[in-house]
Amino acid sequence: MGISKLKPSNSATTLLQLAREVLAIEAREVQALAGRLDQSFVNAVELILQCRGRVVVTGIGKSGHIGNKIAATLASTGTPAFFMHPAEASHGDLGMITRDDVVIALSNSGEADELLALLPPLKRIGTPIISISGNRHSTLSKAADIFLDAHVSQEACPLGLAPTASTTAALALGDALAVTLLDQRGFSREDFALAHPGGSIGRRLLLHVQDVMRSGDDIPAVSVSSSLKDGLLEMSRKGLGMTAVLDAADKPVGIFTDGDLRRAFEAGIDINGTRMADVMHAHPRSILPGQLAVDAVALMEQYSISSLLVVDQQGNLVGALNMHDLLMAKVV
C-alpha cells in the first residue's frame, strides 16, 4: 500500500480549520456538560464513597475504550475499580460482581444490546448501577439507579457518525467523578505515588534523600585543618567530585568541589601549603535525609550547584550526594 496523499483541494489552511472546529466543538460540549451537573452527580459520588466493594466499569465499542480509561483513573486515584467487557460478563465474568460493588455503565445511546443483557442479572444481584449516557430516555438510563447526563448537541465528526464529542464528554465526566472522589477521600500525593511505584511520578514522590545518598565510609570528608592535597586525595578516593570540610566536632563547616579545584589551579595555589579552610565554601547547602529526593533536585537547581551535604537534625553529617546520583535514580 502506498503513502496516502492529500486531495488537491485540502490545503493546509483547510485542514487546520477543520481540526480547530473539531476541538472547538468538543470544548463547547464539555463546557455545556459542566453546566448540567446536578444532584445526580452528587448522588453518584456519595454512592461510590459508600461502596464496600469495587467500582465495575463497563461499556461496548468506543464507550468501552472510554470506560477502560475511567476505571484506570479511578483505580489510580484511590477508588478501587476495574473494567469489565459486557460480552465477557455475559459468559461468566459477571460472577466477579457482588451486591457490594457499584457498576458504571457507559452507552451514548443507552440501547447497546450487550449492556441491556446485563441489567436483569445485575438487578437480581442487587448491584447499584450508574449510567453515563447521552439519552436520558433510554432503557439503560431508566433502569439505572443514577443517571448522569452526557448528551451532546453534535458530534465533531462532519458525518455525524463517529463518536467524538460524545466520547470526550463521557471521558470528562468520568474524570470529574474520579477527581471529586480523590478529594473526598483525602487522597494525597504520597498515596498517588504508591499506586505508581514503577513510573517517574512514583520515583519523584516516593524516593527520599536517604535512599540515594552516599553514607558511612563513602562520604568524602576532611578536617578544616587538612591540606588541600589531603582534600584532593579524599575526593579522588570517594569519586563524588566534592568533599565535606569538618570542624573539630565533625560537623560540616564547608564544602570543596571540582569547580573550586579548577579555580585553585588557575590561581596557582600550592596544594601542600594551602589549608582546606582557605579554599572551601563556608556554610554549605545541605538537606535532611528524610526529605524527598526531588527536593534535592530543586535545591541544586535553585542555587546552581551539583552537590549537597546531608545532615541530621543536629547538624551532623550523615551523607552526601550529587546530581549524578539523582540521575542514576531517575529522579531527574
mmCIF file of C-alpha atoms in Angstrom:
data_model
loop_
_atom_site.group_PDB
_atom_site.id
_atom_site.type_symbol
_atom_site.label_atom_id
_atom_site.label_comp_id
_atom_site.label_asym_id
_atom_site.label_seq_id
_atom_site.Cartn_x
_atom_site.Cartn_y
_atom_site.Cartn_z
ATOM 1 C CA MET A 1 0.000 0.000 0.000
ATOM 2 C CA GLY A 2 1.426 3.390 -0.984
ATOM 3 C CA ILE A 3 1.528 6.509 1.131
ATOM 4 C CA SER A 4 -1.800 8.345 1.073
ATOM 5 C CA LYS A 5 -1.719 11.826 -0.386
ATOM 6 C CA LEU A 6 -3.924 14.766 0.423
ATOM 7 C CA LYS A 7 -6.629 15.693 -2.038
ATOM 8 C CA PRO A 8 -5.611 18.772 -4.034
ATOM 9 C CA SER A 9 -8.476 20.754 -2.509
ATOM 10 C CA ASN A 10 -7.255 20.066 1.020
ATOM 11 C CA SER A 11 -4.864 22.912 1.621
ATOM 12 C CA ALA A 12 -3.055 23.283 4.921
ATOM 13 C CA THR A 13 -5.429 26.110 5.804
ATOM 14 C CA THR A 14 -8.461 23.896 5.215
ATOM 15 C CA LEU A 15 -7.022 21.065 7.279
ATOM 16 C CA LEU A 16 -6.190 23.340 10.194
ATOM 17 C CA GLN A 17 -9.618 24.931 10.053
ATOM 18 C CA LEU A 18 -11.323 21.532 10.295
ATOM 19 C CA ALA A 19 -9.071 20.458 13.145
ATOM 20 C CA ARG A 20 -9.823 23.657 15.055
ATOM 21 C CA GLU A 21 -13.543 23.147 14.502
ATOM 22 C CA VAL A 22 -13.286 19.655 15.990
ATOM 23 C CA LEU A 23 -11.526 20.990 19.083
ATOM 24 C CA ALA A 24 -13.989 23.868 19.387
ATOM 25 C CA ILE A 25 -16.990 21.540 19.198
ATOM 26 C CA GLU A 26 -15.590 19.154 21.801
ATOM 27 C CA ALA A 27 -14.605 22.013 24.123
ATOM 28 C CA ARG A 28 -18.080 23.515 23.798
ATOM 29 C CA GLU A 29 -19.788 20.225 24.586
ATOM 30 C CA VAL A 30 -17.643 19.629 27.667
ATOM 31 C CA GLN A 31 -18.377 23.163 28.848
ATOM 32 C CA ALA A 32 -22.095 22.534 28.391
ATOM 33 C CA LEU A 33 -21.709 19.311 30.367
ATOM 34 C CA ALA A 34 -20.301 21.282 33.295
ATOM 35 C CA GLY A 35 -23.393 23.480 33.326
ATOM 36 C CA ARG A 36 -25.696 20.439 33.525
ATOM 37 C CA LEU A 37 -24.145 18.837 36.603
ATOM 38 C CA ASP A 38 -26.781 18.466 39.288
ATOM 39 C CA GLN A 39 -27.729 16.454 42.367
ATOM 40 C CA SER A 40 -27.421 13.231 40.373
ATOM 41 C CA PHE A 41 -23.668 13.748 40.222
ATOM 42 C CA VAL A 42 -23.547 14.319 43.984
ATOM 43 C CA ASN A 43 -25.603 11.147 44.496
ATOM 44 C CA ALA A 44 -23.180 9.185 42.302
ATOM 45 C CA VAL A 45 -20.190 10.397 44.311
ATOM 46 C CA GLU A 46 -21.879 9.521 47.608
ATOM 47 C CA LEU A 47 -22.876 6.073 46.306
ATOM 48 C CA ILE A 48 -19.301 5.284 45.304
ATOM 49 C CA LEU A 49 -17.907 6.606 48.592
ATOM 50 C CA GLN A 50 -20.249 4.248 50.460
ATOM 51 C CA CYS A 51 -19.304 1.316 48.226
ATOM 52 C CA ARG A 52 -17.764 -1.539 50.230
ATOM 53 C CA GLY A 53 -16.632 -3.373 47.119
ATOM 54 C CA ARG A 54 -15.273 -2.088 43.832
ATOM 55 C CA VAL A 55 -16.459 0.076 41.027
ATOM 56 C CA VAL A 56 -17.034 -2.043 37.914
ATOM 57 C CA VAL A 57 -16.998 0.000 34.714
ATOM 58 C CA THR A 58 -18.492 -1.467 31.546
ATOM 59 C CA GLY A 59 -19.221 -0.370 28.002
ATOM 60 C CA ILE A 60 -19.006 -1.636 24.421
ATOM 61 C CA GLY A 61 -17.218 -0.208 21.381
ATOM 62 C CA LYS A 62 -15.874 3.316 21.803
ATOM 63 C CA SER A 63 -17.724 3.617 25.104
ATOM 64 C CA GLY A 64 -15.805 0.555 26.240
ATOM 65 C CA HIS A 65 -12.490 2.227 25.487
ATOM 66 C CA ILE A 66 -13.581 5.277 27.457
ATOM 67 C CA GLY A 67 -14.797 3.057 30.285
ATOM 68 C CA ASN A 68 -11.448 1.310 30.424
ATOM 69 C CA LYS A 69 -9.716 4.642 30.912
ATOM 70 C CA ILE A 70 -12.225 5.772 33.554
ATOM 71 C CA ALA A 71 -11.658 2.554 35.509
ATOM 72 C CA ALA A 72 -7.893 3.055 35.329
ATOM 73 C CA THR A 73 -8.185 6.657 36.520
ATOM 74 C CA LEU A 74 -10.440 5.675 39.416
ATOM 75 C CA ALA A 75 -8.078 2.882 40.474
ATOM 76 C CA SER A 76 -5.019 5.141 40.408
ATOM 77 C CA THR A 77 -6.704 7.871 42.448
ATOM 78 C CA GLY A 78 -7.957 5.899 45.420
ATOM 79 C CA THR A 79 -11.173 4.264 44.190
ATOM 80 C CA PRO A 80 -10.715 0.511 43.604
ATOM 81 C CA ALA A 81 -12.098 -0.161 40.143
ATOM 82 C CA PHE A 82 -11.771 -2.416 37.119
ATOM 83 C CA PHE A 83 -13.200 -2.612 33.620
ATOM 84 C CA MET A 84 -15.433 -5.490 32.591
ATOM 85 C CA HIS A 85 -16.254 -6.172 28.959
ATOM 86 C CA PRO A 86 -20.030 -6.696 28.748
ATOM 87 C CA ALA A 87 -19.728 -9.603 26.324
ATOM 88 C CA GLU A 88 -17.332 -11.398 28.677
ATOM 89 C CA ALA A 89 -19.635 -10.562 31.577
ATOM 90 C CA SER A 90 -22.423 -12.495 29.864
ATOM 91 C CA HIS A 91 -20.126 -15.504 29.610
ATOM 92 C CA GLY A 92 -19.078 -15.870 33.212
ATOM 93 C CA ASP A 93 -17.266 -12.706 34.257
ATOM 94 C CA LEU A 94 -20.475 -11.464 35.838
ATOM 95 C CA GLY A 95 -19.505 -13.746 38.711
ATOM 96 C CA MET A 96 -16.915 -11.157 39.739
ATOM 97 C CA ILE A 97 -19.642 -8.646 40.600
ATOM 98 C CA THR A 98 -21.286 -8.618 44.041
ATOM 99 C CA ARG A 99 -24.010 -6.569 45.688
ATOM 100 C CA ASP A 100 -21.254 -4.611 47.475
ATOM 101 C CA ASP A 101 -19.968 -3.251 44.151
ATOM 102 C CA VAL A 102 -21.172 -0.337 42.041
ATOM 103 C CA VAL A 103 -21.494 -0.639 38.258
ATOM 104 C CA ILE A 104 -20.873 2.330 35.968
ATOM 105 C CA ALA A 105 -22.333 1.545 32.531
ATOM 106 C CA LEU A 106 -21.458 3.733 29.539
ATOM 107 C CA SER A 107 -23.509 3.930 26.372
ATOM 108 C CA ASN A 108 -24.244 7.058 24.376
ATOM 109 C CA SER A 109 -27.495 5.622 23.003
ATOM 110 C CA GLY A 110 -28.295 3.699 26.158
ATOM 111 C CA GLU A 111 -29.564 0.862 23.970
ATOM 112 C CA ALA A 112 -26.443 -1.275 23.440
ATOM 113 C CA ASP A 113 -27.659 -4.890 23.455
ATOM 114 C CA GLU A 114 -24.585 -6.144 25.325
ATOM 115 C CA LEU A 115 -25.261 -3.753 28.201
ATOM 116 C CA LEU A 116 -29.012 -4.318 28.297
ATOM 117 C CA ALA A 117 -28.353 -8.059 28.651
ATOM 118 C CA LEU A 118 -26.580 -7.329 31.951
ATOM 119 C CA LEU A 119 -29.468 -5.440 33.519
ATOM 120 C CA PRO A 120 -31.601 -8.422 34.688
ATOM 121 C CA PRO A 121 -28.740 -10.292 36.424
ATOM 122 C CA LEU A 122 -27.413 -7.066 37.982
ATOM 123 C CA LYS A 123 -30.882 -6.322 39.326
ATOM 124 C CA ARG A 124 -31.074 -9.854 40.782
ATOM 125 C CA ILE A 125 -27.661 -9.453 42.418
ATOM 126 C CA GLY A 126 -28.718 -6.094 43.802
ATOM 127 C CA THR A 127 -25.721 -4.153 42.468
ATOM 128 C CA PRO A 128 -26.470 -0.425 42.095
ATOM 129 C CA ILE A 129 -25.988 0.972 38.597
ATOM 130 C CA ILE A 130 -24.801 4.396 37.486
ATOM 131 C CA SER A 131 -25.382 5.080 33.810
ATOM 132 C CA ILE A 132 -23.392 7.600 31.781
ATOM 133 C CA SER A 133 -25.424 8.138 28.647
ATOM 134 C CA GLY A 134 -26.451 10.714 26.099
ATOM 135 C CA ASN A 135 -30.061 9.541 26.186
ATOM 136 C CA ARG A 136 -31.979 10.018 29.430
ATOM 137 C CA HIS A 137 -34.999 8.196 27.987
ATOM 138 C CA SER A 138 -33.049 5.062 27.049
ATOM 139 C CA THR A 139 -33.575 1.618 28.542
ATOM 140 C CA LEU A 140 -30.224 1.778 30.313
ATOM 141 C CA SER A 141 -30.817 5.220 31.800
ATOM 142 C CA LYS A 142 -34.279 4.314 33.079
ATOM 143 C CA ALA A 143 -33.032 1.077 34.635
ATOM 144 C CA ALA A 144 -30.078 2.733 36.367
ATOM 145 C CA ASP A 145 -30.222 3.883 39.969
ATOM 146 C CA ILE A 146 -28.451 7.102 38.978
ATOM 147 C CA PHE A 147 -28.356 8.666 35.511
ATOM 148 C CA LEU A 148 -25.515 11.014 34.558
ATOM 149 C CA ASP A 149 -26.371 13.093 31.521
ATOM 150 C CA ALA A 150 -23.561 13.093 28.922
ATOM 151 C CA HIS A 151 -25.533 14.062 25.840
ATOM 152 C CA VAL A 152 -24.012 16.328 23.205
ATOM 153 C CA SER A 153 -25.737 18.555 20.672
ATOM 154 C CA GLN A 154 -23.450 17.367 17.878
ATOM 155 C CA GLU A 155 -20.526 15.091 17.189
ATOM 156 C CA ALA A 156 -17.287 16.630 15.969
ATOM 157 C CA CYS A 157 -17.265 14.165 13.089
ATOM 158 C CA PRO A 158 -18.521 16.046 9.979
ATOM 159 C CA LEU A 159 -20.544 12.949 9.043
ATOM 160 C CA GLY A 160 -22.178 12.976 12.454
ATOM 161 C CA LEU A 161 -21.387 9.285 12.786
ATOM 162 C CA ALA A 162 -18.062 8.651 14.554
ATOM 163 C CA PRO A 163 -18.279 9.012 18.357
ATOM 164 C CA THR A 164 -16.131 12.071 19.034
ATOM 165 C CA ALA A 165 -17.694 14.796 21.160
ATOM 166 C CA SER A 166 -19.857 12.194 22.911
ATOM 167 C CA THR A 167 -16.896 10.064 23.986
ATOM 168 C CA THR A 168 -14.989 13.171 25.065
ATOM 169 C CA ALA A 169 -17.957 14.219 27.206
ATOM 170 C CA ALA A 170 -18.178 10.767 28.807
ATOM 171 C CA LEU A 171 -14.450 10.752 29.493
ATOM 172 C CA ALA A 172 -14.585 14.221 31.041
ATOM 173 C CA LEU A 173 -17.493 13.167 33.239
ATOM 174 C CA GLY A 174 -15.526 10.125 34.381
ATOM 175 C CA ASP A 175 -12.562 12.345 35.213
ATOM 176 C CA ALA A 176 -14.857 14.645 37.195
ATOM 177 C CA LEU A 177 -16.052 11.653 39.213
ATOM 178 C CA ALA A 178 -12.515 10.401 39.848
ATOM 179 C CA VAL A 179 -11.133 13.761 40.925
ATOM 180 C CA THR A 180 -14.116 14.541 43.153
ATOM 181 C CA LEU A 181 -13.733 11.147 44.821
ATOM 182 C CA LEU A 182 -9.998 11.732 45.202
ATOM 183 C CA ASP A 183 -10.716 14.977 47.020
ATOM 184 C CA GLN A 184 -13.395 13.473 49.258
ATOM 185 C CA ARG A 185 -11.096 10.610 50.263
ATOM 186 C CA GLY A 186 -8.248 12.979 51.144
ATOM 187 C CA PHE A 187 -6.079 11.113 48.640
ATOM 188 C CA SER A 188 -2.540 12.565 48.835
ATOM 189 C CA ARG A 189 0.452 12.853 46.542
ATOM 190 C CA GLU A 190 2.080 10.053 48.535
ATOM 191 C CA ASP A 191 -0.980 7.837 48.033
ATOM 192 C CA PHE A 192 -0.803 8.554 44.310
ATOM 193 C CA ALA A 193 2.869 7.605 44.260
ATOM 194 C CA LEU A 194 2.137 4.284 45.992
ATOM 195 C CA ALA A 195 -0.199 3.437 43.127
ATOM 196 C CA HIS A 196 2.506 4.345 40.578
ATOM 197 C CA PRO A 197 5.722 2.827 42.004
ATOM 198 C CA GLY A 198 7.107 1.944 38.591
ATOM 199 C CA GLY A 199 6.705 5.325 36.960
ATOM 200 C CA SER A 200 8.555 8.605 37.117
ATOM 201 C CA ILE A 201 5.837 10.065 39.347
ATOM 202 C CA GLY A 202 6.369 7.306 41.872
ATOM 203 C CA ARG A 203 10.108 7.787 41.886
ATOM 204 C CA ARG A 204 9.745 11.521 42.383
ATOM 205 C CA LEU A 205 7.283 11.159 45.248
ATOM 206 C CA LEU A 206 8.489 8.008 46.992
ATOM 207 C CA LEU A 207 12.268 8.283 46.787
ATOM 208 C CA HIS A 208 13.918 10.090 49.696
ATOM 209 C CA VAL A 209 17.383 11.562 50.021
ATOM 210 C CA GLN A 210 18.438 8.739 52.333
ATOM 211 C CA ASP A 211 17.611 6.271 49.549
ATOM 212 C CA VAL A 212 20.143 7.730 47.116
ATOM 213 C CA MET A 213 22.806 9.454 49.240
ATOM 214 C CA ARG A 214 26.325 8.160 49.893
ATOM 215 C CA SER A 215 26.722 7.215 53.544
ATOM 216 C CA GLY A 216 29.253 5.820 56.014
ATOM 217 C CA ASP A 217 32.755 5.395 54.630
ATOM 218 C CA ASP A 218 31.570 6.524 51.195
ATOM 219 C CA ILE A 219 31.121 10.113 52.390
ATOM 220 C CA PRO A 220 34.082 12.288 51.326
ATOM 221 C CA ALA A 221 35.158 14.369 54.325
ATOM 222 C CA VAL A 222 38.326 16.037 55.630
ATOM 223 C CA SER A 223 39.208 18.255 58.576
ATOM 224 C CA VAL A 224 39.145 22.016 58.215
ATOM 225 C CA SER A 225 42.844 21.998 59.146
ATOM 226 C CA SER A 226 43.766 19.454 56.440
ATOM 227 C CA SER A 227 45.885 20.476 53.486
ATOM 228 C CA LEU A 228 44.398 20.956 50.058
ATOM 229 C CA LYS A 229 46.400 17.918 48.985
ATOM 230 C CA ASP A 230 44.590 15.778 51.571
ATOM 231 C CA GLY A 231 41.289 17.128 50.287
ATOM 232 C CA LEU A 232 42.196 16.188 46.700
ATOM 233 C CA LEU A 233 43.149 12.681 47.748
ATOM 234 C CA GLU A 234 39.835 12.269 49.583
ATOM 235 C CA MET A 235 37.898 13.496 46.564
ATOM 236 C CA SER A 236 39.791 11.052 44.352
ATOM 237 C CA ARG A 237 39.135 8.127 46.683
ATOM 238 C CA LYS A 238 35.405 8.745 47.043
ATOM 239 C CA GLY A 239 34.737 9.802 43.447
ATOM 240 C CA LEU A 240 31.935 12.230 44.263
ATOM 241 C CA GLY A 241 33.531 15.342 42.818
ATOM 242 C CA MET A 242 33.496 17.062 46.197
ATOM 243 C CA THR A 243 34.422 16.721 49.850
ATOM 244 C CA ALA A 244 32.839 17.967 53.021
ATOM 245 C CA VAL A 245 35.059 20.017 55.350
ATOM 246 C CA LEU A 246 34.503 19.298 59.044
ATOM 247 C CA ASP A 247 35.298 21.203 62.223
ATOM 248 C CA ALA A 248 36.732 19.716 65.403
ATOM 249 C CA ALA A 249 33.276 18.410 66.362
ATOM 250 C CA ASP A 250 32.957 16.648 62.983
ATOM 251 C CA LYS A 251 30.213 18.989 61.852
ATOM 252 C CA PRO A 252 30.341 20.302 58.260
ATOM 253 C CA VAL A 253 31.518 23.893 58.002
ATOM 254 C CA GLY A 254 32.391 23.901 54.320
ATOM 255 C CA ILE A 255 32.467 22.085 51.011
ATOM 256 C CA PHE A 256 35.125 21.858 48.298
ATOM 257 C CA THR A 257 34.174 20.801 44.761
ATOM 258 C CA ASP A 258 35.752 20.097 41.379
ATOM 259 C CA GLY A 259 34.891 23.649 40.369
ATOM 260 C CA ASP A 260 36.770 25.015 43.369
ATOM 261 C CA LEU A 261 39.730 22.846 42.402
ATOM 262 C CA ARG A 262 39.877 24.297 38.890
ATOM 263 C CA ARG A 263 39.791 27.799 40.277
ATOM 264 C CA ALA A 264 42.541 26.935 42.763
ATOM 265 C CA PHE A 265 44.807 25.666 39.985
ATOM 266 C CA GLU A 266 44.109 28.753 37.892
ATOM 267 C CA ALA A 267 45.183 30.868 40.861
ATOM 268 C CA GLY A 268 48.400 28.867 41.228
ATOM 269 C CA ILE A 269 47.647 27.769 44.786
ATOM 270 C CA ASP A 270 50.167 25.457 46.465
ATOM 271 C CA ILE A 271 48.255 22.273 47.242
ATOM 272 C CA ASN A 272 50.695 21.277 50.002
ATOM 273 C CA GLY A 273 50.819 24.590 51.830
ATOM 274 C CA THR A 274 47.167 25.551 51.496
ATOM 275 C CA ARG A 275 44.625 24.516 54.114
ATOM 276 C CA MET A 276 41.083 23.464 53.261
ATOM 277 C CA ALA A 277 39.825 26.344 55.394
ATOM 278 C CA ASP A 278 41.363 28.757 52.881
ATOM 279 C CA VAL A 279 39.694 27.356 49.743
ATOM 280 C CA MET A 280 36.429 25.808 50.909
ATOM 281 C CA HIS A 281 32.981 27.309 50.511
ATOM 282 C CA ALA A 282 31.734 28.064 54.014
ATOM 283 C CA HIS A 283 28.136 27.486 55.090
ATOM 284 C CA PRO A 284 27.441 24.766 52.519
ATOM 285 C CA ARG A 285 23.941 23.954 51.325
ATOM 286 C CA SER A 286 22.530 20.869 52.998
ATOM 287 C CA ILE A 287 19.392 18.753 53.121
ATOM 288 C CA LEU A 288 17.810 16.330 55.595
ATOM 289 C CA PRO A 289 17.878 12.596 54.842
ATOM 290 C CA GLY A 290 14.106 12.296 55.195
ATOM 291 C CA GLN A 291 13.341 14.896 52.546
ATOM 292 C CA LEU A 292 12.245 13.841 49.090
ATOM 293 C CA ALA A 293 14.980 13.313 46.532
ATOM 294 C CA VAL A 294 13.099 15.679 44.238
ATOM 295 C CA ASP A 295 13.621 18.384 46.877
ATOM 296 C CA ALA A 296 17.363 17.877 46.469
ATOM 297 C CA VAL A 297 16.995 18.443 42.725
ATOM 298 C CA ALA A 298 15.066 21.650 43.335
ATOM 299 C CA LEU A 299 17.712 22.883 45.789
ATOM 300 C CA MET A 300 20.529 22.182 43.349
ATOM 301 C CA GLU A 301 18.711 23.975 40.555
ATOM 302 C CA GLN A 302 17.852 26.938 42.781
ATOM 303 C CA TYR A 303 21.463 27.559 43.778
ATOM 304 C CA SER A 304 23.147 26.252 40.589
ATOM 305 C CA ILE A 305 25.116 23.600 42.451
ATOM 306 C CA SER A 306 25.686 19.937 41.683
ATOM 307 C CA SER A 307 26.432 18.536 45.156
ATOM 308 C CA LEU A 308 24.716 18.541 48.534
ATOM 309 C CA LEU A 309 25.679 17.517 52.038
ATOM 310 C CA VAL A 310 23.109 15.575 54.020
ATOM 311 C CA VAL A 311 22.830 16.406 57.722
ATOM 312 C CA ASP A 312 20.561 15.262 60.534
ATOM 313 C CA GLN A 313 18.501 17.488 62.801
ATOM 314 C CA GLN A 314 21.581 18.086 64.999
ATOM 315 C CA GLY A 315 23.686 19.196 62.048
ATOM 316 C CA ASN A 316 25.795 16.042 61.926
ATOM 317 C CA LEU A 317 26.997 14.882 58.517
ATOM 318 C CA VAL A 318 25.190 11.665 57.588
ATOM 319 C CA GLY A 319 25.514 11.626 53.811
ATOM 320 C CA ALA A 320 26.381 13.333 50.555
ATOM 321 C CA LEU A 321 25.047 13.215 47.017
ATOM 322 C CA ASN A 322 25.461 14.864 43.655
ATOM 323 C CA MET A 323 23.328 15.338 40.585
ATOM 324 C CA HIS A 324 24.705 12.157 39.034
ATOM 325 C CA ASP A 325 23.268 10.127 41.938
ATOM 326 C CA LEU A 326 19.851 11.654 41.268
ATOM 327 C CA LEU A 327 20.158 10.982 37.539
ATOM 328 C CA MET A 328 21.066 7.356 38.201
ATOM 329 C CA ALA A 329 18.000 7.051 40.457
ATOM 330 C CA LYS A 330 15.913 8.540 37.602
ATOM 331 C CA VAL A 331 14.631 11.315 39.835
ATOM 332 C CA VAL A 332 15.669 13.865 37.201
#
